XYZ file of C-alpha atoms in Angstrom:
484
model
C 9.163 -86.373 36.510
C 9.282 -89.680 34.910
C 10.756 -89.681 31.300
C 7.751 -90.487 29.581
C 6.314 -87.528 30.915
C 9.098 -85.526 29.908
C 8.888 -86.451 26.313
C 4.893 -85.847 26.512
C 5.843 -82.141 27.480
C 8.169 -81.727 24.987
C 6.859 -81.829 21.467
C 9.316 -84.426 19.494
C 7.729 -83.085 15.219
C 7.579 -79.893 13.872
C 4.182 -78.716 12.850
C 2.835 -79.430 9.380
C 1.439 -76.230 8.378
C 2.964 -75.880 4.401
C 0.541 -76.882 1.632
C 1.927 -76.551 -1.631
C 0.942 -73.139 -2.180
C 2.444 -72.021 0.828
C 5.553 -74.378 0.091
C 5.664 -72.960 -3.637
C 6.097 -69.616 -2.146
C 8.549 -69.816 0.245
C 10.900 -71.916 -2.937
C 10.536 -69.544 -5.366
C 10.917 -66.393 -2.769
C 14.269 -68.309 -1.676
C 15.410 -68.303 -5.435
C 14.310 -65.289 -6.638
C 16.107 -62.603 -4.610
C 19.857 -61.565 -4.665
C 20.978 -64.026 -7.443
C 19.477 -62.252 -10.347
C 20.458 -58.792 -9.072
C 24.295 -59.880 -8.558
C 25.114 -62.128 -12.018
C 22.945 -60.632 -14.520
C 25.972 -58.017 -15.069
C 28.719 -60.690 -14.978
C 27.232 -62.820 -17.448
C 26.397 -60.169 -19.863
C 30.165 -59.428 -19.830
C 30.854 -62.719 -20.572
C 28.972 -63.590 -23.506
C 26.534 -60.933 -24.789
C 23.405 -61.086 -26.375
C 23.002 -65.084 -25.289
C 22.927 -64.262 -21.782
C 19.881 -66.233 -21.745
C 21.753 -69.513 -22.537
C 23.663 -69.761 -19.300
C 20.635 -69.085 -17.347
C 18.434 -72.020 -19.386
C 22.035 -73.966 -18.678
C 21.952 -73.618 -15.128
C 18.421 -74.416 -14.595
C 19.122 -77.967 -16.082
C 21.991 -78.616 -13.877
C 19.629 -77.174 -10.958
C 16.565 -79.444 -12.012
C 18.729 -82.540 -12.485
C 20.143 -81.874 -8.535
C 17.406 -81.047 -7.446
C 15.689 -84.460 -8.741
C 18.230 -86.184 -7.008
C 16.910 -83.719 -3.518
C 13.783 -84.714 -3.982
C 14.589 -88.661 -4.322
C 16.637 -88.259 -0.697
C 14.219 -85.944 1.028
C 11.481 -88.266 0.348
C 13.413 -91.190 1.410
C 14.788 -89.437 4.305
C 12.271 -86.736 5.478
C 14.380 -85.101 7.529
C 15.204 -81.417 8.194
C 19.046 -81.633 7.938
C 19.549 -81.612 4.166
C 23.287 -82.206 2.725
C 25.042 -83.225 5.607
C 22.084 -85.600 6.136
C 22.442 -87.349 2.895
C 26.449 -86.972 3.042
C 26.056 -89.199 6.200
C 23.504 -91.616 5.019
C 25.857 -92.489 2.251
C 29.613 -92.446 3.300
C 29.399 -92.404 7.114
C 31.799 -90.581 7.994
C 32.155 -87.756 10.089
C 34.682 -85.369 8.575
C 32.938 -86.009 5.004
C 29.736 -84.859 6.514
C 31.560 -81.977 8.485
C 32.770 -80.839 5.321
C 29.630 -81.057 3.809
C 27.792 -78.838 6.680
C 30.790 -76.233 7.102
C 30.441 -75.383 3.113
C 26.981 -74.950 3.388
C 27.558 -72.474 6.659
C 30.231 -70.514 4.514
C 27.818 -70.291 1.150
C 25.287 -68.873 3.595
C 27.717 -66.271 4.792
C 29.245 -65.492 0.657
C 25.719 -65.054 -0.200
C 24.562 -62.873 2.642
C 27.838 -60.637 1.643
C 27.268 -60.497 -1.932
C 23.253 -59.367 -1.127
C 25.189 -56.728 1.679
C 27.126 -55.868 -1.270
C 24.170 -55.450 -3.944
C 22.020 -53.760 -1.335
C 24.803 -51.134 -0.972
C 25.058 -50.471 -5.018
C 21.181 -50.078 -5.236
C 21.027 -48.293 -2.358
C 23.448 -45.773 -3.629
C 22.157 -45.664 -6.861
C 18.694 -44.927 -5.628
C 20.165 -42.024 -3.652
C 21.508 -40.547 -7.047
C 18.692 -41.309 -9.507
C 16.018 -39.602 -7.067
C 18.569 -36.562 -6.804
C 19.023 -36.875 -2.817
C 23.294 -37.276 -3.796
C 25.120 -35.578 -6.967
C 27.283 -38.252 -7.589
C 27.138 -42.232 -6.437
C 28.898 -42.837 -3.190
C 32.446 -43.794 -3.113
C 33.622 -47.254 -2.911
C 34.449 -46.723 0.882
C 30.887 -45.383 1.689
C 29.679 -48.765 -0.304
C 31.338 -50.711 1.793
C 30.631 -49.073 5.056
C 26.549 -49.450 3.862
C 27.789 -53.205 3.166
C 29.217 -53.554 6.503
C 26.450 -51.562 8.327
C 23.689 -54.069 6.773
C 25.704 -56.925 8.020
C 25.515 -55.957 12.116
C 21.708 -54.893 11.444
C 21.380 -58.335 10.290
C 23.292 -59.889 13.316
C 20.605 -57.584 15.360
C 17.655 -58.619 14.197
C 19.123 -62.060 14.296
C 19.836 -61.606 17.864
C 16.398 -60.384 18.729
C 14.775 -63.427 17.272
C 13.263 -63.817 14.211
C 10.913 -66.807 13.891
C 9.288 -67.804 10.332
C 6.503 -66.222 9.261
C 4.327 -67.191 6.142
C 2.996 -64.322 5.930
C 5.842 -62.447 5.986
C 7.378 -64.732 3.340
C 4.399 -64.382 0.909
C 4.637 -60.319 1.090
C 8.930 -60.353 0.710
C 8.279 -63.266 -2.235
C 5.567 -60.493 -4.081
C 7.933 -57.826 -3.996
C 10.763 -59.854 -5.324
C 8.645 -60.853 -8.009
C 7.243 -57.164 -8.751
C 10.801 -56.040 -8.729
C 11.578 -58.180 -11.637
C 8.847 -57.944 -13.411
C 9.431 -54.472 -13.373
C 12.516 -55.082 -15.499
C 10.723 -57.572 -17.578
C 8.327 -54.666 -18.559
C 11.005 -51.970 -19.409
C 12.348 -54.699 -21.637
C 9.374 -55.160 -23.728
C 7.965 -51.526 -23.642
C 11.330 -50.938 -25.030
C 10.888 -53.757 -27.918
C 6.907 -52.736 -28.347
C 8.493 -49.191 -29.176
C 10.704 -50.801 -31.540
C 14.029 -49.934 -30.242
C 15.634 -53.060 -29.625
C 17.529 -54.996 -31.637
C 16.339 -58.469 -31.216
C 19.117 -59.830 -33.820
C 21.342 -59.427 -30.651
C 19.978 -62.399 -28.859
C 21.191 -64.252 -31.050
C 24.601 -63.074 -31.084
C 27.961 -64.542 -29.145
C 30.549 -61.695 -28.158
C 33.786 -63.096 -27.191
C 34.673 -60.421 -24.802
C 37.359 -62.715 -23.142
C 38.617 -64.481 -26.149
C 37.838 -67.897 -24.611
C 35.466 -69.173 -27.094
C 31.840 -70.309 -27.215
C 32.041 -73.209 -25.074
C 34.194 -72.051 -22.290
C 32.576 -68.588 -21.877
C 29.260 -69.985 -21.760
C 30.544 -72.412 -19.244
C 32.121 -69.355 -17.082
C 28.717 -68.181 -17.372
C 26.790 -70.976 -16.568
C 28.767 -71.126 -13.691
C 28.396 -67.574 -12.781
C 24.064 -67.889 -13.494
C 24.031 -70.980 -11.039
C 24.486 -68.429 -8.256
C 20.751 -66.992 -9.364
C 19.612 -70.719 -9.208
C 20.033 -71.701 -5.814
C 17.865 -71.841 -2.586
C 15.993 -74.219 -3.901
C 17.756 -76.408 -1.609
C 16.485 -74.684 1.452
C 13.528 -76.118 1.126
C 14.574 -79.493 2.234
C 14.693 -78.225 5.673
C 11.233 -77.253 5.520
C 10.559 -80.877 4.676
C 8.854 -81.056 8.707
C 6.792 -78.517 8.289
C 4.929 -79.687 4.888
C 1.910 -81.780 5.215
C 2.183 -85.125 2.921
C 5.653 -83.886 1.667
C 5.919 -87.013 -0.356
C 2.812 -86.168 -2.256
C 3.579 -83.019 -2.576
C 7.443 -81.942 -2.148
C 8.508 -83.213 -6.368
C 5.466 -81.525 -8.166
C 6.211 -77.691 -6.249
C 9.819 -77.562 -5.881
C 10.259 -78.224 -9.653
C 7.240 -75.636 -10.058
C 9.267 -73.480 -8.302
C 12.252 -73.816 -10.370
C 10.218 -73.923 -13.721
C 8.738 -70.304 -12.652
C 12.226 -68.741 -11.798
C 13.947 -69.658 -14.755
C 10.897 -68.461 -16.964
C 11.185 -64.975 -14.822
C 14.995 -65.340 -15.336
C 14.711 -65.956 -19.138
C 12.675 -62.361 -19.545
C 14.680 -60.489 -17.412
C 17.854 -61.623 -20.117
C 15.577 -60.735 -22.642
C 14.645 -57.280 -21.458
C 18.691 -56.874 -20.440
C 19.685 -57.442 -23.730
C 16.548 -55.160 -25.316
C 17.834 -52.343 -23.361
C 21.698 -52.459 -23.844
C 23.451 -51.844 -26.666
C 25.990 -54.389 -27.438
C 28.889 -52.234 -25.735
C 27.046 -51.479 -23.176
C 26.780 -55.411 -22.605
C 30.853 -55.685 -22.907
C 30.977 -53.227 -19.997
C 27.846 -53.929 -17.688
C 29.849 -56.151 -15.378
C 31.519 -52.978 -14.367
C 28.104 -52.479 -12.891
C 28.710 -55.376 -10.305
C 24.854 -55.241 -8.302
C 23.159 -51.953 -10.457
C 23.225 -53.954 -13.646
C 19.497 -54.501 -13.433
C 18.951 -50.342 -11.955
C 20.951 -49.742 -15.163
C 18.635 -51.301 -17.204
C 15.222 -50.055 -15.832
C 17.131 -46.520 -15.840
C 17.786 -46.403 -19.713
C 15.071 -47.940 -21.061
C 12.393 -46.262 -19.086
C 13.776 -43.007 -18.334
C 10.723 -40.905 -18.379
C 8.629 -43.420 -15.566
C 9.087 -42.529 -12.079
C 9.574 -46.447 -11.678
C 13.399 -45.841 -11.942
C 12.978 -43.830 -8.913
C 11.225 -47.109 -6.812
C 13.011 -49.951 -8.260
C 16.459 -49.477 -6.420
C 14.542 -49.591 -3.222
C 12.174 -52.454 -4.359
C 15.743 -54.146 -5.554
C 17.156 -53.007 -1.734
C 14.227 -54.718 -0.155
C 14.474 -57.805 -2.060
C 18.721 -58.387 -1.451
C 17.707 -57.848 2.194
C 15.465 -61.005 2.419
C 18.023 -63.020 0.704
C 20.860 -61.872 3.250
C 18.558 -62.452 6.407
C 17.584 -66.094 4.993
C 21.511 -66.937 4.239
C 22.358 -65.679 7.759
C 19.421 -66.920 9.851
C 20.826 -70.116 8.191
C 24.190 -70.064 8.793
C 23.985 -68.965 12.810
C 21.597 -71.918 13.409
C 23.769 -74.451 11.638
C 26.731 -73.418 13.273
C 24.675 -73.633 16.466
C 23.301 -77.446 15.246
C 27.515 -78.312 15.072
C 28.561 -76.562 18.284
C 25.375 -78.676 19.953
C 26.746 -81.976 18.302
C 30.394 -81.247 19.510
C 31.888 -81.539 16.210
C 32.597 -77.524 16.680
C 33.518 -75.600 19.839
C 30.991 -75.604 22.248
C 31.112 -72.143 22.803
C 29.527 -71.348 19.890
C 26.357 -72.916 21.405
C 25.751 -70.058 23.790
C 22.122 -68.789 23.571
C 20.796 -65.280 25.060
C 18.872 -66.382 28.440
C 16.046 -63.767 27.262
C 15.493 -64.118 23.683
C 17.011 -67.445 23.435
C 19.212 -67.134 20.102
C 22.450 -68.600 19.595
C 24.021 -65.237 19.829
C 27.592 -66.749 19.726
C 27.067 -68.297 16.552
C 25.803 -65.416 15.204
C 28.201 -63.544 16.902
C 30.776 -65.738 14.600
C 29.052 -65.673 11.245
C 28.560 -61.808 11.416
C 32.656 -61.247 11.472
C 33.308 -63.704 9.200
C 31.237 -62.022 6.777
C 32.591 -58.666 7.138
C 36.325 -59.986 7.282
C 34.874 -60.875 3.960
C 33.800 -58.117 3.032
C 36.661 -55.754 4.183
C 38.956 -58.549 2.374
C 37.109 -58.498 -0.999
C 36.985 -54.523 -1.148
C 40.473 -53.978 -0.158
C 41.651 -54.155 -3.429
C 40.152 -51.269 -5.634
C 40.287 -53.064 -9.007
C 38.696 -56.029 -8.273
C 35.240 -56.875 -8.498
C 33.533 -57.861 -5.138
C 30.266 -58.755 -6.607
C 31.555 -61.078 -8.606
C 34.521 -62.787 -6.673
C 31.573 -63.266 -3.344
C 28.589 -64.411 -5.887
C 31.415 -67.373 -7.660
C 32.489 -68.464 -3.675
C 28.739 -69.133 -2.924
C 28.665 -71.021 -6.687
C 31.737 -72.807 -6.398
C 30.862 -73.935 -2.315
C 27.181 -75.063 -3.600
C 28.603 -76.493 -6.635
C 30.374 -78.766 -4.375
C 27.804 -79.427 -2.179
C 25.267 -80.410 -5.188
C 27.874 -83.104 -6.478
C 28.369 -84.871 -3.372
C 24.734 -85.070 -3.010
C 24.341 -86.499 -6.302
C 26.816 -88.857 -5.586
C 24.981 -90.101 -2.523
C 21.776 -90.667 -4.378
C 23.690 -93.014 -6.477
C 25.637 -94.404 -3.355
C 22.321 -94.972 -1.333
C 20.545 -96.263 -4.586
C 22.476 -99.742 -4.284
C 21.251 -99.674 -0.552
C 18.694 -101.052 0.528
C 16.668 -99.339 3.765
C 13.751 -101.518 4.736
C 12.568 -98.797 6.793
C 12.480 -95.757 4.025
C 9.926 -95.499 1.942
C 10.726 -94.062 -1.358
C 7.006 -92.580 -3.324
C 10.189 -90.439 -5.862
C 12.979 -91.384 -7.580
C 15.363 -89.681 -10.623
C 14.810 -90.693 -13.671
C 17.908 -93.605 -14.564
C 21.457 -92.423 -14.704
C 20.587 -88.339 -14.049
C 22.148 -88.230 -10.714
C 25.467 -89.275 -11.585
C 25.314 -86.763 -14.673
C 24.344 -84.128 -12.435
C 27.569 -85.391 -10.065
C 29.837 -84.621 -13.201
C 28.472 -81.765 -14.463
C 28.763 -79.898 -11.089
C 32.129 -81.139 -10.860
C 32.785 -79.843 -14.213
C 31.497 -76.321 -13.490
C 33.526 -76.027 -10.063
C 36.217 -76.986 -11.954
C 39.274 -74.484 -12.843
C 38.484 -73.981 -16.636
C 35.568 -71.760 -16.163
C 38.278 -69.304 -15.240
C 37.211 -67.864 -12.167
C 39.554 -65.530 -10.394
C 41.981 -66.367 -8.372
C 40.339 -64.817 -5.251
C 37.500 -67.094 -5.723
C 39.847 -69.941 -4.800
C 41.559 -69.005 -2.201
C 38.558 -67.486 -0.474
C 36.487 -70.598 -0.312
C 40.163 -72.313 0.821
C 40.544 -70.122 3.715
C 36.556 -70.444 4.935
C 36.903 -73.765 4.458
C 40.464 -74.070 6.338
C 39.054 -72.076 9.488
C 36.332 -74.823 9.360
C 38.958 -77.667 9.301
C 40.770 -75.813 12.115
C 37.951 -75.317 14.497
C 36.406 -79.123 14.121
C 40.649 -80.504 14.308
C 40.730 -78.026 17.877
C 36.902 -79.578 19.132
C 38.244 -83.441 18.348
C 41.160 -82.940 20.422
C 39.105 -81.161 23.361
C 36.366 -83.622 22.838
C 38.718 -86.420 23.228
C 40.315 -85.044 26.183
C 37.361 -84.624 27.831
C 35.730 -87.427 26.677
C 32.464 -86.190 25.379
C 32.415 -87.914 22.117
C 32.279 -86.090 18.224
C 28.479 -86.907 18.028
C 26.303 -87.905 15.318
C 26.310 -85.619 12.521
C 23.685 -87.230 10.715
C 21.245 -85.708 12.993
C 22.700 -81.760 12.574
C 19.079 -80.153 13.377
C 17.953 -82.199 16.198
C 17.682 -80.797 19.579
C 17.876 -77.143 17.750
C 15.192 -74.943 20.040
C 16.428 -71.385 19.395
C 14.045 -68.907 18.052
């Protein structure tokens, strides 16, 4: 077989099947999801009745990145995202690595703070319908944590190819979760028990002050704002992407922070303002708190837990289907152990990789949980925000690095408007910074993900170079990726 004919057999473009409806879907069923569930509680704690203000904070940090996305993927239409643009810009491998390996490890935070979240609401479900007496104890949480996590890694292992349709049904419950919320909030306020003055009102339940608490809050609301960046990878699969790819992603972004902005709203409607003080306490029923309080007499109460169960779910199956296939992309390009390429001869998925990502999410978990007094919610949700937070600055900085370049051979129809990338740069830095006092934890969990990362690609350049096979090009991460 000649080579020609060999490239004729095999198709060399994803199909272009995404309009922007269909596109507009899938980003604002990747944003709305886990996020909202996990840091609604946290924030609360943090500031009070403005826990609106982080959210509106984060979405303008969000918007500005995600200008900066939409000036690279249109420049660069290419399904490998980050580590793409990383390499673009600086060229270097271990930069780009870096880049990659963080987004692998937010993948794996987030699907462990949904595993997490799922577990509270499923618990609390159990208890509001009456089928327990009391909520489950921490242990059993866990275990339902854990559990989720090797379902996941099974129906990962089976296969689980992308479906629209799917999508559009898991998107229409997220949103009729929410807007369940959103409607306890203002049947509460049309009844005229709310106290709207409290919106208004800062409560310095840390004794940091205005402008760092709302900063440790923006930080912690940033969490809700991702997965907008997933939809770079999709970038293949959209017909005229340039066309359409800026007007639906910030669509997207604009509808999830509305839906975010009512669901504070309704929060703070509900709560009293010690009950806001103590909702972080809460870590993933925060939201099954609210809709339990302020609608009492509605068999929705009942539902939403397991609305709120299905919703976490997507979000963990997303993170992980991502994680497993990127780690699969790295083992492929030899900048991680080849191993971690295997694929099942049947169902052909990279069962080693997901093998991997599975146990490093519940060492994770079982690491998080171990201590009784801390706050696993919150410690896996600020990982995920500090990795991404990362991420989003280097990005930034390469759209200001590959601004001064000039590519012939891109063609740019979408570009940032003047200095907003580098402002975007610093203000990620900023929030990833140590001042928005995260826990300790946080730290030195994203240190050791990060450090088994280093390890692995340090062990694959010294095999690589014995062998001589090369460290590949990591600027093409996604290519020659044909698992299911």
């Amino acid at each position: 077989m000649t080579t020609d004919t060999a490239n004729a057999e095999r198709p060399t473009e994803l199909k272009r099947v995404m309009g922007p409806k269909l596109l507009l879907l899938f980003i604002v069923g990747d944003i709305l999801g886990a996020g909202i569930y996990a840091v609604t509680g946290q924030m609360a704690g943090q500031v009070g009745g403005i826990v609106w203000l982080p959210f509106l904070l984060a979405f303008v940090v969000a918007t500005m990145t995600a200008l900066s996305y939409l000036e690279l993927v249109t420049k660069y239409p290419q399904a490998a995202g980050a580590a793409l643009y990383a390499h673009k810009a600086f060229g270097v491998h271990f930069i780009t690595f870096l880049v990659a390996f963080a987004v692998v490890c937010s993948g794996i935070t987030s699907a462990s703070t949904s595993a997490k979240t799922l577990a509270d609401n499923f618990s609390g479900g159990l208890e509001i319908n009456g089928w327990i007496d009391s909520a489950l104890t921490p242990g059993a949480i866990t275990a339902i944590a854990m559990g989720f996590m090797v379902l996941l890694a099974l129906i990962n292992l089976r296969g689980v190819g992308e479906s629209v349709k799917f999508n559009v049904v898991l998107t229409l419950v997220e949103v009729a979760a929410l807007t369940i919320v959103i409607g306890v909030g203002f049947y509460v306020i049309g009844r005229g028990d709310a106290d709207m003055s409290e919106l208004v009102q800062f409560s310095d339940y840390g004794d940091r002050g205005m402008f760092l608490a709302v900063t440790a809050a923006t930080s912690i609301a940033f969490f809700a704002m991702v997965g907008f960046e997933d939809a770079v990878n999709m970038v293949e699969e959209v017909e005229e992407p340039e066309k359409i790819f800026p007007r639906t992603m910030l669509t997207g972004l604009g509808i999830a922070v509305i839906m975010y902005m009512f669901v504070a709203v309704s929060v703070v409607s509900v709560l009293t303002a010690p009950e806001l003080k103590t909702i972080a306490d809460s870590e993933g029923r925060a939201l099954l708190e609210v809709v339990s309080k302020g609608a009492p007499d509605f068999p929705i109460d009942k539902v939403f837990p397991f609305l709120a169960v299905f919703a976490v779910a997507n979000t963990a199956l997303i993170n992980m289907l991502m994680a497993s296939r990127l780690l699969y992309g790295m083992s492929r390009q030899r900048v991680l152990p080849k191993q971690l390429g295997a694929v099942l001869p049947g169902r052909r998925t990279p069962w080693a990789a997901i093998l991997f990502s599975t146990l490093m999410a519940l060492g994770l978990i079982f690491y998080v949980t171990r201590d009784p007094d801390s706050n696993v919610v919150a410690n896996l949700s600020n990982v995920t925000s500090l990795l991404l937070l990362c991420v989003f600055a280097v990005v930034n900085i390469a759209c200001v690095v590959l601004r001064r370049r000039r590519d012939p051979d891109a063609k740019t129809s979408f570009r940032s408007p003047g200095p907003l990338p580098a402002v975007a740069a610093v203000l990620c830095l900023f929030l990833a910074g140590p001042w928005v006092d995260r826990d300790g934890a946080v730290y030195e969990i994203a240190g050791v993900l990060m450090l088994i990362g280093v390890a692995l690609w340090a062990l694959t350049l010294l095999v690589n170079r014995a062998t001589g096979t090369g460290t590949g090009d990591l600027g093409e991460l996604t290519d020659d990726v044909e698992v299911e």
